[in-house]
CSV table of C-alpha atoms and ligand atoms in Angstrom, one decimal:
chain,number,residue,atom,x,y,z
A,6,UNK,CA,189.2,4.7,-182.8
A,7,UNK,CA,187.1,2.1,-184.6
A,8,UNK,CA,185.5,3.1,-188.0
A,9,UNK,CA,182.1,2.8,-186.4
A,10,UNK,CA,183.1,5.2,-183.6
A,11,UNK,CA,184.5,7.7,-186.2
A,12,UNK,CA,181.4,7.5,-188.1
A,13,UNK,CA,179.2,7.9,-185.1
A,14,UNK,CA,181.1,11.1,-184.1
A,15,UNK,CA,180.7,12.4,-187.5
A,16,UNK,CA,176.9,11.7,-187.7
A,17,UNK,CA,176.5,13.3,-184.2
A,18,UNK,CA,178.4,16.4,-185.5
A,19,UNK,CA,176.1,16.5,-188.5
A,20,UNK,CA,173.0,16.4,-186.2
A,21,UNK,CA,174.4,19.1,-184.0
A,22,UNK,CA,175.1,21.4,-187.0
A,23,UNK,CA,171.6,20.7,-188.4
A,24,UNK,CA,170.0,21.5,-185.1
A,25,UNK,CA,171.9,24.8,-185.0
A,26,UNK,CA,171.0,25.7,-188.5
A,27,UNK,CA,167.3,25.1,-187.8
A,28,UNK,CA,167.4,27.0,-184.5
A,29,UNK,CA,166.4,24.0,-182.7
A,30,UNK,CA,167.7,23.1,-179.1
A,31,UNK,CA,170.7,21.0,-178.8
A,32,UNK,CA,169.7,17.4,-178.2
A,33,UNK,CA,166.3,17.7,-179.8
A,34,UNK,CA,167.0,15.1,-182.4
A,35,UNK,CA,167.7,11.4,-181.4
A,36,UNK,CA,169.8,9.0,-183.4
A,37,UNK,CA,168.4,5.5,-184.1
A,38,UNK,CA,171.2,3.2,-185.3
A,39,UNK,CA,169.6,1.0,-188.0
A,40,UNK,CA,171.5,-2.3,-187.7
A,41,UNK,CA,169.7,-4.7,-190.1
A,42,UNK,CA,172.1,-7.1,-191.7
A,43,UNK,CA,175.0,-6.2,-189.4
A,44,UNK,CA,176.2,-8.7,-186.8
A,45,UNK,CA,176.0,-8.3,-183.2
A,46,UNK,CA,179.7,-7.3,-182.9
A,47,UNK,CA,179.1,-4.2,-185.0
A,48,UNK,CA,176.3,-3.1,-182.7
A,49,UNK,CA,178.5,-3.8,-179.7
A,50,UNK,CA,181.1,-1.5,-181.1
A,51,UNK,CA,178.5,1.2,-181.6
A,52,UNK,CA,177.2,0.8,-178.1
A,53,UNK,CA,180.6,1.0,-176.7
A,54,UNK,CA,181.1,4.3,-178.6
A,55,UNK,CA,177.9,5.6,-176.8
A,56,UNK,CA,175.0,4.6,-179.1
A,57,UNK,CA,172.0,3.3,-177.1
A,58,UNK,CA,169.1,3.2,-179.6
A,59,UNK,CA,169.0,0.4,-182.2
A,60,UNK,CA,166.4,-0.3,-184.9
A,61,UNK,CA,165.9,-3.7,-186.5
A,62,UNK,CA,163.7,-4.8,-189.4
A,63,UNK,CA,163.7,-8.6,-189.4
A,64,UNK,CA,162.5,-10.4,-186.3
A,65,UNK,CA,164.6,-13.6,-186.5
A,66,UNK,CA,167.7,-11.7,-187.1
A,67,UNK,CA,166.9,-9.2,-184.3
A,68,UNK,CA,166.1,-11.9,-181.7
A,69,UNK,CA,169.6,-13.4,-182.1
A,70,UNK,CA,171.2,-10.1,-181.6
A,71,UNK,CA,169.1,-9.1,-178.7
A,72,UNK,CA,170.1,-12.2,-177.0
A,73,UNK,CA,173.8,-11.9,-177.9
A,74,UNK,CA,173.8,-8.3,-176.5
A,75,UNK,CA,171.7,-8.9,-173.4
A,76,UNK,CA,174.6,-7.6,-171.3
A,77,UNK,CA,174.3,-4.1,-172.9
A,78,UNK,CA,172.0,-1.2,-172.1
A,79,UNK,CA,170.2,-0.9,-175.4
A,80,UNK,CA,166.7,0.4,-176.4
A,81,UNK,CA,165.4,-1.8,-179.2
A,82,UNK,CA,163.0,-0.4,-181.9
A,83,UNK,CA,161.2,-2.5,-184.4
A,84,UNK,CA,161.0,-0.7,-187.7
A,85,UNK,CA,160.1,-3.4,-190.3
A,86,UNK,CA,156.8,-4.7,-191.7
A,87,UNK,CA,155.0,-6.8,-189.0
A,88,UNK,CA,153.4,-10.1,-189.8
A,89,UNK,CA,150.7,-11.2,-187.2
A,90,UNK,CA,152.5,-14.4,-186.4
A,91,UNK,CA,155.6,-12.4,-185.3
A,92,UNK,CA,153.8,-10.0,-182.8
A,93,UNK,CA,154.5,-12.2,-179.8
A,94,UNK,CA,158.3,-12.1,-180.3
A,95,UNK,CA,158.2,-8.3,-181.0
A,96,UNK,CA,156.0,-7.6,-177.9
A,97,UNK,CA,158.3,-9.7,-175.7
A,98,UNK,CA,161.6,-8.2,-176.8
A,99,UNK,CA,161.3,-4.6,-178.1
A,100,UNK,CA,160.9,-1.3,-176.4
A,101,UNK,CA,159.3,0.4,-179.3
A,102,UNK,CA,157.5,-0.5,-182.5
A,103,UNK,CA,157.7,2.3,-185.2
A,104,UNK,CA,156.0,0.6,-188.1
A,105,UNK,CA,152.5,0.2,-186.7
A,106,UNK,CA,149.8,0.5,-189.4
A,107,UNK,CA,147.1,-2.0,-188.7
A,108,UNK,CA,144.7,-2.2,-185.7
A,109,UNK,CA,144.7,-5.9,-185.5
A,110,UNK,CA,148.5,-5.9,-185.1
A,111,UNK,CA,148.2,-3.2,-182.4
A,112,UNK,CA,145.7,-5.4,-180.5
A,113,UNK,CA,147.9,-8.4,-180.7
A,114,UNK,CA,151.0,-6.6,-179.5
A,115,UNK,CA,149.1,-5.1,-176.6
A,116,UNK,CA,147.7,-8.5,-175.6
A,117,UNK,CA,151.1,-10.2,-175.9
A,118,UNK,CA,153.0,-7.6,-174.1
A,119,UNK,CA,154.5,-9.4,-171.0
A,120,UNK,CA,153.1,-8.2,-167.7
A,121,UNK,CA,156.5,-7.5,-166.2
A,122,UNK,CA,157.6,-5.1,-169.0
A,123,UNK,CA,156.7,-1.5,-169.4
A,124,UNK,CA,154.0,-0.4,-171.9
A,125,UNK,CA,155.2,-0.7,-175.5
A,126,UNK,CA,156.0,2.6,-177.2
A,127,UNK,CA,154.4,2.9,-180.7
A,128,UNK,CA,154.8,5.2,-183.7
A,129,UNK,CA,152.2,5.0,-186.5
A,130,UNK,CA,153.8,4.5,-189.8
A,131,UNK,CA,152.3,7.0,-192.3
A,132,UNK,CA,152.4,6.5,-196.0
A,133,UNK,CA,153.2,10.1,-196.6
A,134,UNK,CA,153.3,10.0,-200.4
A,135,UNK,CA,150.1,7.9,-200.6
A,136,UNK,CA,151.9,5.3,-202.7
A,137,UNK,CA,149.7,2.3,-203.1
A,138,UNK,CA,152.6,-0.2,-203.0
A,139,UNK,CA,153.9,0.9,-199.6
A,140,UNK,CA,153.2,0.1,-196.1
A,141,UNK,CA,151.8,2.8,-193.6
A,142,UNK,CA,148.3,4.3,-193.4
A,143,UNK,CA,147.2,7.3,-195.4
A,144,UNK,CA,147.1,10.7,-193.9
A,145,UNK,CA,143.4,10.8,-194.1
A,146,UNK,CA,143.2,7.6,-192.0
A,147,UNK,CA,145.7,8.9,-189.5
A,148,UNK,CA,143.5,10.6,-186.9
A,149,UNK,CA,140.9,7.9,-186.6
A,150,UNK,CA,143.6,5.3,-186.4
A,151,UNK,CA,145.5,7.3,-183.7
A,152,UNK,CA,142.3,7.5,-181.7
A,153,UNK,CA,141.9,3.7,-181.9
A,154,UNK,CA,145.5,3.1,-180.9
A,155,UNK,CA,145.4,5.6,-178.1
A,156,UNK,CA,142.6,3.6,-176.4
A,157,UNK,CA,144.6,0.4,-176.3
A,158,UNK,CA,145.9,-0.6,-173.0
A,159,UNK,CA,149.6,-1.4,-172.8
A,160,UNK,CA,150.5,0.7,-175.8
A,161,UNK,CA,151.8,4.3,-175.6
A,162,UNK,CA,151.3,6.4,-178.7
A,163,UNK,CA,154.6,8.3,-179.2
A,164,UNK,CA,154.4,9.6,-182.7
A,165,UNK,CA,154.8,9.1,-186.4
A,166,UNK,CA,157.3,7.2,-188.6
A,167,UNK,CA,157.6,8.1,-192.3
A,168,UNK,CA,159.7,6.7,-195.2
A,169,UNK,CA,159.3,9.1,-198.1
A,170,UNK,CA,159.6,7.8,-201.7
A,171,UNK,CA,163.2,8.0,-202.9
A,172,UNK,CA,163.4,10.9,-205.2
A,173,UNK,CA,166.0,13.2,-206.7
A,174,UNK,CA,163.6,16.1,-206.5
A,175,UNK,CA,164.5,18.1,-203.4
A,176,UNK,CA,161.2,19.9,-203.6
A,177,UNK,CA,159.1,16.7,-203.5
A,178,UNK,CA,161.1,15.5,-200.6
A,179,UNK,CA,160.7,18.8,-198.8
A,180,UNK,CA,156.9,18.6,-199.3
A,181,UNK,CA,156.7,15.1,-197.8
A,182,UNK,CA,158.7,16.2,-194.7
A,183,UNK,CA,156.6,19.4,-194.4
A,184,UNK,CA,153.4,17.3,-194.6
A,185,UNK,CA,154.6,14.9,-192.0
A,186,UNK,CA,155.6,17.7,-189.7
A,187,UNK,CA,152.2,19.2,-190.0
A,188,UNK,CA,150.4,15.9,-189.2
A,189,UNK,CA,152.9,15.4,-186.2
A,190,UNK,CA,152.0,18.9,-184.8
A,191,UNK,CA,148.3,18.2,-184.9
A,192,UNK,CA,148.9,14.9,-183.2
A,193,UNK,CA,150.8,16.5,-180.4
A,194,UNK,CA,147.9,18.9,-179.8
A,195,UNK,CA,145.6,15.9,-179.2
A,196,UNK,CA,147.8,13.5,-177.4
A,197,UNK,CA,150.3,14.5,-174.5
A,198,UNK,CA,152.3,11.3,-175.0
A,199,UNK,CA,153.2,12.1,-178.6
A,200,UNK,CA,156.7,13.5,-178.9
A,201,UNK,CA,158.4,11.6,-181.7
A,202,UNK,CA,158.6,12.3,-185.4
A,203,UNK,CA,160.8,9.6,-186.8
A,204,UNK,CA,162.0,10.8,-190.3
A,205,UNK,CA,165.3,11.1,-192.1
A,206,UNK,CA,167.8,8.4,-193.1
A,207,UNK,CA,171.5,8.5,-194.1
A,208,UNK,CA,170.8,10.4,-197.4
A,209,UNK,CA,168.3,13.0,-196.1
A,210,UNK,CA,168.9,13.5,-192.4
A,211,UNK,CA,169.9,17.1,-192.6
A,212,UNK,CA,166.7,18.2,-194.5
A,213,UNK,CA,164.6,16.0,-192.2
A,214,UNK,CA,166.1,17.8,-189.1
A,215,UNK,CA,165.5,21.2,-190.7
A,216,UNK,CA,161.9,20.1,-191.2
A,217,UNK,CA,161.2,19.0,-187.6
A,218,UNK,CA,162.3,15.4,-187.3
A,219,UNK,CA,163.0,14.4,-183.7
A,220,UNK,CA,164.6,11.0,-184.6
A,221,UNK,CA,166.7,10.1,-187.5
A,222,UNK,CA,167.2,6.5,-188.5
A,223,UNK,CA,170.7,5.9,-189.8
A,224,UNK,CA,172.1,2.7,-191.2
A,225,UNK,CA,174.5,3.1,-194.1
A,226,UNK,CA,176.3,6.2,-192.8
A,227,UNK,CA,177.0,4.4,-189.6
A,228,UNK,CA,177.7,0.8,-190.5
A,229,UNK,CA,178.5,1.1,-194.2
A,230,UNK,CA,176.8,-0.1,-197.4
A,231,UNK,CA,174.6,-3.2,-196.9
A,232,UNK,CA,175.0,-6.0,-199.3
A,233,UNK,CA,171.9,-7.9,-200.3
A,234,UNK,CA,172.1,-10.7,-197.8
A,235,UNK,CA,170.4,-10.3,-194.5
A,236,UNK,CA,173.2,-10.9,-192.1
A,237,UNK,CA,176.7,-9.8,-193.0
A,238,UNK,CA,178.8,-11.7,-190.7
A,239,UNK,CA,182.1,-11.3,-192.6
A,240,UNK,CA,182.3,-7.5,-192.9
A,241,UNK,CA,182.7,-6.6,-189.3
A,242,UNK,CA,184.1,-9.1,-186.8
B,4,LIG,C1,167.2,0.5,-193.5
B,4,LIG,C2,166.3,1.4,-192.9
B,4,LIG,C3,166.7,2.8,-192.5
B,4,LIG,C4,168.2,3.2,-192.7
B,4,LIG,O1,168.5,3.5,-194.0
B,4,LIG,P1,169.9,4.1,-194.5
B,4,LIG,O2,169.7,4.7,-195.7
B,4,LIG,O3,170.9,2.9,-194.5
B,4,LIG,O4,170.4,5.1,-193.4
B,4,LIG,C5,165.9,3.7,-191.9
B,4,LIG,N1,164.6,3.3,-191.7
B,4,LIG,C6,164.1,2.2,-192.2
B,4,LIG,C7,162.6,2.0,-191.9
B,4,LIG,C8,164.9,1.2,-192.7
B,4,LIG,O5,164.3,0.0,-193.2
């Protein structure tokens, strides 16, 4: 077995166990493999080991991998900050955008979505800790923003994505997850298409699942530690 396959098996076990502990149905939490900085070959290995959902943060890097891996059955999620001059490429090559936090970007993505592709799935990124430095809309803006997004043709509102502030305080982290889950529940009551709460990363996936996450985004635990460079062609070949 490759290292990636071993780690994938182990992450899936962790997810299963956390689902059990939380009395949630088996299979209620999806795994998004976050592959930023890793070369196409690493993603290919993960795909051969059964992984289908991949998340990328940087458009240029992603486009190269999407084209290299065009022979595989992969669902691509864009999870990074979105510049307006990049929306055309995102709209043409991704199945999901999880980092939506501006109406102008949403309009562009919708307008630029190619006619022959299915509607684009979107999650709203919520700045759950209300940090001024971070992307994402505040929880007070969420419901009017969701209303706006929901009216845009070619976009399907699927849920929320959150990235809580890194903290050693378990209690603060727990509060952020609980708050996100509460907002998500309210959103599901209003919009039948909403089914995704994207929260939890390598270091906090168990807690996130216990608090209602339906999709964990895992990079490091699957591919290894990232070095600072964007693409790491030497580490896995
Ligand atoms: C990099 C990244 C992840 C994965 O983080 P790990 O700690 O490596 O698991 C998840 N979500 C987003 C938005 C990211 O940018």
